[in-house]
Amino acid sequence: MEHTPERPLRVAILISGRGSNMQALVDAVMADHLPVRVCTVLANRADAAGLDWARAKGLQAECLSHRDFDSRDAFDAALRARLDALAPDVILLAGFMRVLGHDFVRHFNGRIINIHPSLLPAFPGLHTHQQALAQGVQWHGCTVHFVTPVLDHGPIIAQGAIPVLASDTPDSLAARLLPVEHQVYVQVLRWLAEGRVTLKDDGRVQVAGVDHRAWAGDTLFE
Ligand code: GRF
C-alpha cells in the first residue's frame, strides 16, 4: 500500500546509542515530508544519546531498559506490549544492540528491519569492520534486511559497498561506511512508504519498479 499524509507508514525506531541512523531517517522524513509517522524512538538504555536528539525534534522518545527485567523473555514481552500499543507498521532497528528472541521476531514477522554494518551474509555479529580487515576483503559495506530469528540474517532489501583501503583501520572503515548506511536506510524507508517492498514466498525481497538496490559509496549503482 502506498502511504499518504492521511495514512502514513507508522514506524517505531529502536536504538541503543548515538542513533545517527535514526537521525538520518527522521531528518529525511521531516525534510522531504515523507508520509511516515515516527510513533516512537525507543532505546534499551537511558543514556542513549539518540533519545535527547529525538526529544529535541519533538518526537516521542522513551527508554525501556533491559536491566529492569529478570530475563530476556521478560524484556521482550514488555517491548512487544509497548510496540503493540503503538501499532507500528514497521520496526526499524537502528543500532539496537539487543538480540530479540524468536517469539518476538515471529510476533512481528516481516515487520522488523535492521541495518547491519557488513555485506551479509559475510560477518554477522559484532566487530564487523575488524572482521572485514582480518579477512582481507576488498569490499565492505552495509545491509538493510528483514529480521528473522537467526541473528544478522534475513531477506536483503538493499546493500551499500565501499572499497577497503590498505591504510584502513576498523575506525576509518566504520567512519567511511556510516554515511552510506544513512543513505541506504533512508532509501529503504522511502520504498516502504511508497509501498514497494514485498517479501516474496521464496524468501527474497522485491522492490516494485526498482532494479538497482546496490550502492557504490553513497551513489545508487546504475
Ligand atoms: C551502525 O553501524 C549500525 O549499522 C550498527 O550499529 C551502528 C549504530 O550507529 N547496527 P548509530 O547508533 O545509528 O549511529
PDB file of N, CA, C and O and ligand atoms in Angstrom, residues 15-22 94-97 114-117 129 142 178 181-182, ligand 1:
ATOM      1  N   ILE A  15      16.811   2.057  19.145  1.00  0.00           N
ATOM      2  CA  ILE A  15      18.232   2.411  19.186  1.00  0.00           C
ATOM      3  C   ILE A  15      18.855   1.950  20.512  1.00  0.00           C
ATOM      4  O   ILE A  15      18.138   1.607  21.462  1.00  0.00           O
ATOM      5  N   SER A  16      20.183   2.015  20.544  1.00  0.00           N
ATOM      6  CA  SER A  16      20.880   1.759  21.816  1.00  0.00           C
ATOM      7  C   SER A  16      21.898   2.835  22.141  1.00  0.00           C
ATOM      8  O   SER A  16      22.394   2.884  23.267  1.00  0.00           O
ATOM      9  N   GLY A  17      22.253   3.665  21.170  1.00  0.00           N
ATOM     10  CA  GLY A  17      23.355   4.603  21.402  1.00  0.00           C
ATOM     11  C   GLY A  17      23.135   5.944  20.740  1.00  0.00           C
ATOM     12  O   GLY A  17      22.080   6.562  20.892  1.00  0.00           O
ATOM     13  N   ARG A  18      24.143   6.334  19.943  1.00  0.00           N
ATOM     14  CA  ARG A  18      24.099   7.707  19.405  1.00  0.00           C
ATOM     15  C   ARG A  18      22.933   7.913  18.439  1.00  0.00           C
ATOM     16  O   ARG A  18      22.402   9.006  18.310  1.00  0.00           O
ATOM     17  N   GLY A  19      22.558   6.852  17.709  1.00  0.00           N
ATOM     18  CA  GLY A  19      21.373   6.973  16.869  1.00  0.00           C
ATOM     19  C   GLY A  19      21.556   7.783  15.598  1.00  0.00           C
ATOM     20  O   GLY A  19      20.620   8.440  15.139  1.00  0.00           O
ATOM     21  N   SER A  20      22.733   7.698  14.984  1.00  0.00           N
ATOM     22  CA  SER A  20      22.901   8.502  13.759  1.00  0.00           C
ATOM     23  C   SER A  20      22.040   7.979  12.617  1.00  0.00           C
ATOM     24  O   SER A  20      21.555   8.755  11.791  1.00  0.00           O
ATOM     25  N   ASN A  21      21.825   6.669  12.559  1.00  0.00           N
ATOM     26  CA  ASN A  21      20.914   6.154  11.536  1.00  0.00           C
ATOM     27  C   ASN A  21      19.494   6.651  11.794  1.00  0.00           C
ATOM     28  O   ASN A  21      18.789   7.053  10.857  1.00  0.00           O
ATOM     29  N   MET A  22      19.083   6.615  13.053  1.00  0.00           N
ATOM     30  CA  MET A  22      17.757   7.143  13.409  1.00  0.00           C
ATOM     31  C   MET A  22      17.653   8.613  12.991  1.00  0.00           C
ATOM     32  O   MET A  22      16.635   9.050  12.441  1.00  0.00           O
ATOM     33  N   ALA A  94      17.949   0.418  14.552  1.00  0.00           N
ATOM     34  CA  ALA A  94      18.982   1.347  14.082  1.00  0.00           C
ATOM     35  C   ALA A  94      20.070   1.418  15.149  1.00  0.00           C
ATOM     36  O   ALA A  94      20.061   2.298  16.004  1.00  0.00           O
ATOM     37  N   GLY A  95      20.959   0.425  15.106  1.00  0.00           N
ATOM     38  CA  GLY A  95      21.976   0.353  16.150  1.00  0.00           C
ATOM     39  C   GLY A  95      21.372  -0.128  17.459  1.00  0.00           C
ATOM     40  O   GLY A  95      21.792   0.288  18.528  1.00  0.00           O
ATOM     41  N   PHE A  96      20.380  -1.006  17.359  1.00  0.00           N
ATOM     42  CA  PHE A  96      19.747  -1.576  18.559  1.00  0.00           C
ATOM     43  C   PHE A  96      20.537  -2.832  18.916  1.00  0.00           C
ATOM     44  O   PHE A  96      20.579  -3.781  18.133  1.00  0.00           O
ATOM     45  N   MET A  97      21.185  -2.801  20.078  1.00  0.00           N
ATOM     46  CA  MET A  97      22.195  -3.815  20.382  1.00  0.00           C
ATOM     47  C   MET A  97      21.671  -4.961  21.247  1.00  0.00           C
ATOM     48  O   MET A  97      22.444  -5.630  21.928  1.00  0.00           O
ATOM     49  N   ASN A 114      16.422  -4.333   9.956  1.00  0.00           N
ATOM     50  CA  ASN A 114      17.666  -3.985  10.655  1.00  0.00           C
ATOM     51  C   ASN A 114      18.684  -3.446   9.660  1.00  0.00           C
ATOM     52  O   ASN A 114      18.622  -3.773   8.476  1.00  0.00           O
ATOM     53  N   ILE A 115      19.620  -2.634  10.166  1.00  0.00           N
ATOM     54  CA  ILE A 115      20.799  -2.310   9.363  1.00  0.00           C
ATOM     55  C   ILE A 115      22.005  -2.924  10.058  1.00  0.00           C
ATOM     56  O   ILE A 115      22.184  -2.781  11.270  1.00  0.00           O
ATOM     57  N   HIS A 116      22.801  -3.621   9.242  1.00  0.00           N
ATOM     58  CA  HIS A 116      23.982  -4.300   9.789  1.00  0.00           C
ATOM     59  C   HIS A 116      25.204  -3.809   9.025  1.00  0.00           C
ATOM     60  O   HIS A 116      25.176  -3.732   7.784  1.00  0.00           O
ATOM     61  N   PRO A 117      26.292  -3.503   9.758  1.00  0.00           N
ATOM     62  CA  PRO A 117      27.449  -2.929   9.078  1.00  0.00           C
ATOM     63  C   PRO A 117      28.387  -3.970   8.459  1.00  0.00           C
ATOM     64  O   PRO A 117      29.568  -4.022   8.783  1.00  0.00           O
ATOM     65  N   HIS A 129      33.916  -4.510  11.157  1.00  0.00           N
ATOM     66  CA  HIS A 129      34.987  -3.836  10.403  1.00  0.00           C
ATOM     67  C   HIS A 129      36.315  -4.564  10.636  1.00  0.00           C
ATOM     68  O   HIS A 129      37.088  -4.769   9.702  1.00  0.00           O
ATOM     69  N   CYS A 142      27.284  -2.339   4.042  1.00  0.00           N
ATOM     70  CA  CYS A 142      26.180  -2.459   4.990  1.00  0.00           C
ATOM     71  C   CYS A 142      24.998  -3.114   4.286  1.00  0.00           C
ATOM     72  O   CYS A 142      24.890  -3.080   3.055  1.00  0.00           O
ATOM     73  N   LEU A 178      29.577   4.862   7.500  1.00  0.00           N
ATOM     74  CA  LEU A 178      28.390   5.404   8.171  1.00  0.00           C
ATOM     75  C   LEU A 178      27.489   6.245   7.249  1.00  0.00           C
ATOM     76  O   LEU A 178      26.264   6.036   7.210  1.00  0.00           O
ATOM     77  N   GLU A 181      25.521   3.961   5.152  1.00  0.00           N
ATOM     78  CA  GLU A 181      24.414   3.364   5.919  1.00  0.00           C
ATOM     79  C   GLU A 181      23.203   4.290   5.912  1.00  0.00           C
ATOM     80  O   GLU A 181      22.070   3.874   5.684  1.00  0.00           O
ATOM     81  N   HIS A 182      23.472   5.560   6.180  1.00  0.00           N
ATOM     82  CA  HIS A 182      22.365   6.518   6.255  1.00  0.00           C
ATOM     83  C   HIS A 182      21.617   6.595   4.927  1.00  0.00           C
ATOM     84  O   HIS A 182      20.386   6.611   4.880  1.00  0.00           O
TER      85      HIS A 182
HETATM   86  C1  GRF B   1      25.710   1.282  12.851  1.00  0.00           C
HETATM   87  O1  GRF B   1      26.960   0.985  12.298  1.00  0.00           O
HETATM   88  C2  GRF B   1      24.733   0.184  12.556  1.00  0.00           C
HETATM   89  O2  GRF B   1      24.915  -0.409  11.313  1.00  0.00           O
HETATM   90  C3  GRF B   1      25.053  -0.819  13.628  1.00  0.00           C
HETATM   91  O3  GRF B   1      25.351  -0.059  14.766  1.00  0.00           O
HETATM   92  C4  GRF B   1      25.778   1.240  14.375  1.00  0.00           C
HETATM   93  C5  GRF B   1      24.842   2.205  15.027  1.00  0.00           C
HETATM   94  O4  GRF B   1      25.172   3.535  14.788  1.00  0.00           O
HETATM   95  N1  GRF B   1      23.999  -1.786  13.767  1.00  0.00           N
HETATM   96  P1  GRF B   1      24.115   4.679  15.081  1.00  0.00           P
HETATM   97  O5  GRF B   1      23.646   4.479  16.509  1.00  0.00           O
HETATM   98  O6  GRF B   1      22.997   4.559  14.086  1.00  0.00           O
HETATM   99  O7  GRF B   1      24.883   5.936  14.928  1.00  0.00           O
END
